[in-house]
């Protein structure tokens, strides 16, 4: 078996880090998408809209905390803002919480680039521990970005 075909050699305790990188085009100006991502009123209109009782908290400043919770599902995601460059770049830590148990700290970067009359949006989620997590986030982000598209008129 050639070197290129071999699985990577890992030692016990090695940590794999995977990432998800998605792009979408939206027929809205960057500032509208920025508002959808960075305000409580914006987030609550599209994030996890399929579940009742979702709450969103936003303290939009570097070092400020954010949290989105679906109490009926016993899940939440939360973190701290690491980069804010309105209206083009947003960075934050990402911690998935289920049944009150926090997962590892991961990182998300969102870029908003004007593209014609709309916006080219890129989401990069990094620091994912394994391939199963990466696949789950690929599906989750695809669904979430579709929700944003479908609800953008309400933001």
XYZ file of C-alpha atoms in Angstrom:
155
model
C 0.000 0.000 0.000
C 1.479 3.388 -1.017
C 1.918 6.260 1.411
C -0.963 8.232 -0.104
C -3.391 5.344 0.435
C -2.513 4.724 4.078
C -4.737 6.140 6.784
C -2.992 8.785 8.876
C -0.972 7.409 11.782
C -2.480 8.476 15.083
C -1.267 7.911 18.597
C -3.609 7.512 21.567
C -4.644 10.959 22.721
C -4.128 12.613 19.327
C -6.925 15.034 18.516
C -8.302 15.234 15.007
C -9.723 18.558 13.984
C -12.147 18.777 11.133
C -13.898 21.776 9.624
C -17.027 22.601 7.668
C -16.942 25.337 5.032
C -20.197 26.422 3.362
C -21.064 29.306 1.059
C -24.433 30.711 0.059
C -25.734 33.605 -2.019
C -28.522 35.772 -0.579
C -30.604 38.421 -2.346
C -30.075 40.947 0.443
C -27.440 43.536 1.276
C -24.647 42.560 3.704
C -26.019 44.838 6.444
C -29.327 42.892 6.478
C -27.519 39.594 6.907
C -25.251 41.147 9.534
C -28.351 42.194 11.510
C -29.813 38.688 11.157
C -26.652 37.188 12.692
C -25.773 39.785 15.330
C -28.994 40.891 17.014
C -31.369 39.044 19.305
C -34.347 40.122 17.217
C -32.595 39.006 14.039
C -31.533 35.578 15.326
C -34.845 34.684 16.940
C -36.611 35.145 13.581
C -34.662 32.400 11.795
C -32.476 30.248 14.044
C -34.266 26.975 15.019
C -37.609 28.472 13.968
C -38.997 24.940 13.646
C -38.952 24.593 17.468
C -41.144 26.631 19.836
C -39.736 28.730 22.646
C -36.259 29.355 21.219
C -34.442 32.171 23.028
C -31.453 34.199 21.869
C -29.095 36.401 23.862
C -26.478 38.622 22.227
C -23.763 40.813 23.766
C -22.148 41.975 20.514
C -18.621 42.970 21.485
C -15.325 41.134 21.392
C -15.408 39.041 24.555
C -19.197 39.335 24.771
C -21.293 36.218 25.142
C -24.052 34.854 22.927
C -26.487 31.985 23.460
C -29.278 30.328 21.497
C -31.412 27.836 23.399
C -34.266 25.477 22.527
C -35.488 24.508 26.019
C -38.059 22.011 24.736
C -35.280 20.121 22.955
C -32.837 20.500 25.882
C -30.188 21.886 23.546
C -28.300 25.137 23.299
C -25.323 26.597 21.539
C -23.280 29.392 23.053
C -19.927 31.085 22.967
C -17.943 34.291 22.983
C -17.388 36.782 20.182
C -13.773 36.804 19.015
C -13.966 39.100 15.978
C -16.421 41.807 14.975
C -15.779 43.793 11.818
C -19.196 45.149 10.817
C -20.592 44.309 8.286
C -18.050 41.913 6.774
C -16.526 39.559 9.382
C -17.864 37.843 12.476
C -15.998 35.301 14.602
C -17.073 33.452 17.707
C -16.462 30.368 19.773
C -19.080 27.641 19.523
C -20.036 25.280 22.339
C -22.829 22.778 21.742
C -24.761 21.933 24.916
C -27.157 19.019 25.269
C -29.019 18.139 28.467
C -26.903 20.790 30.201
C -23.599 19.173 29.225
C -21.211 21.341 27.209
C -19.195 19.942 24.343
C -15.733 21.143 23.315
C -14.949 24.703 22.278
C -15.016 25.071 18.488
C -14.746 28.159 16.282
C -16.993 29.759 13.671
C -16.102 32.496 11.202
C -18.787 34.148 9.083
C -17.956 36.494 6.208
C -20.420 38.736 4.401
C -19.273 39.996 0.978
C -21.323 42.236 -1.295
C -21.991 40.412 -4.556
C -24.053 42.317 -7.129
C -27.340 43.232 -5.445
C -26.886 40.563 -2.798
C -24.411 38.962 -0.437
C -22.004 36.069 -0.665
C -22.008 34.431 2.780
C -19.332 32.015 3.974
C -19.491 30.007 7.194
C -16.381 28.162 8.371
C -16.800 25.987 11.466
C -13.473 24.604 12.685
C -12.063 22.622 15.568
C -14.578 19.792 15.175
C -13.252 16.712 16.953
C -14.178 13.960 14.501
C -15.686 13.015 11.147
C -19.096 12.169 12.626
C -19.270 15.641 14.159
C -18.178 17.191 10.874
C -20.931 15.359 8.974
C -23.541 16.374 11.543
C -22.468 20.017 11.307
C -22.505 19.915 7.494
C -26.168 18.878 7.637
C -27.000 21.245 10.484
C -25.408 24.284 8.860
C -27.024 23.504 5.487
C -30.436 23.370 7.183
C -29.755 26.501 9.241
C -28.594 28.546 6.242
C -31.734 27.484 4.364
C -33.803 28.711 7.320
C -31.986 32.043 7.068
C -32.798 32.233 3.358
C -36.458 31.380 3.943
C -36.890 33.895 6.788
C -34.667 36.749 5.606
C -37.687 38.848 4.659
C -38.727 38.866 8.334
C -35.381 40.152 9.621
